[in-house]
Amino acid sequence: MTNALIVIDVQNDFCPGGTLAVPGGDEIVAPINAMMEDFDAVILTQDWHPVGHSSFASSHTGKAPYEMIEMPYGPQVLWPDHCVQGSKGAAFHPDLRTDGDLIIRKGFRGAIDSYSAFFENDQTTPTGLQGYLNTRGIKQLTLVGLATDFCVQFSAVDAARLGFDVMVRMEACRGIDLDGSMASAQSAMRDAGVILA
Ligand code: VGL
Ligand code: ZN
């Protein structure tokens, strides 16, 4: 049975010193590097936005980071500019091992955000990861990374809905925690059948 580790968005902008720093984001780098040894496949994701992306507060006049707006596909949190394609902030944390099998980028369409590694925030536009995993015969996924309550949560819930066996190793994740989003992320993952370890 092929068991894959999916490392979500361990990028400079989500680590201390980055524009959307997740508290303790860099603390998970060493544990994730060590975990890579235990998996048959290692897949890394990268949040990868064009300049002026619609999820950036700076793209909406009069809006500040962490305010909500209504997008055609539903409510969307507005973020500080982050993970701009090709920037230092979008690069992986310099100590993260990046010698995995696949790097998948998401959020590259200007008009739509993508938290999940499987589908963009419209819940329908695929990233291609499901097809990759299926063609490799991978059914068991362990997720780690940033941020627990956004990209890790959305990826884990989508993976469980798609029929994968999904575990999230919480000690190798860190969260943003906006308005109780850590608690709601944990219950959403549990409700979807994700094992929280
Ligand atoms: C993320 C907010 C905006 C994440 C990405 O990786 O959790 N959060 N873009
Ligand atoms: Zn983003």
PDB file of C-alpha atoms and ligand atoms in Angstrom, residues 14 20 47 49 55-56 79 82-83 113-115, ligand 2:
ATOM      1  CA  PHE A  14       3.768  31.603   6.248  1.00  0.00           C
ATOM      2  CA  LEU A  20       1.219  36.085   6.465  1.00  0.00           C
ATOM      3  CA  ASP A  47       0.536  28.631  -2.576  1.00  0.00           C
ATOM      4  CA  HIS A  49      -0.517  33.722  -6.508  1.00  0.00           C
ATOM      5  CA  SER A  55      -7.560  37.152  -2.295  1.00  0.00           C
ATOM      6  CA  PHE A  56      -5.284  40.095  -1.451  1.00  0.00           C
ATOM      7  CA  TRP A  79      -5.249  38.361   3.134  1.00  0.00           C
ATOM      8  CA  HIS A  82       1.566  36.662   0.130  1.00  0.00           C
ATOM      9  CA  CYS A  83       3.206  33.905  -1.904  1.00  0.00           C
ATOM     10  CA  ASP A 113      -8.389  31.452  -4.321  1.00  0.00           C
ATOM     11  CA  SER A 114      -7.338  27.882  -3.609  1.00  0.00           C
ATOM     12  CA  TYR A 115      -6.866  26.647  -0.055  1.00  0.00           C
TER      13      TYR A 115
HETATM   14 ZN    ZN B   2      -2.926  32.186  -0.438  1.00  0.00          ZN
END
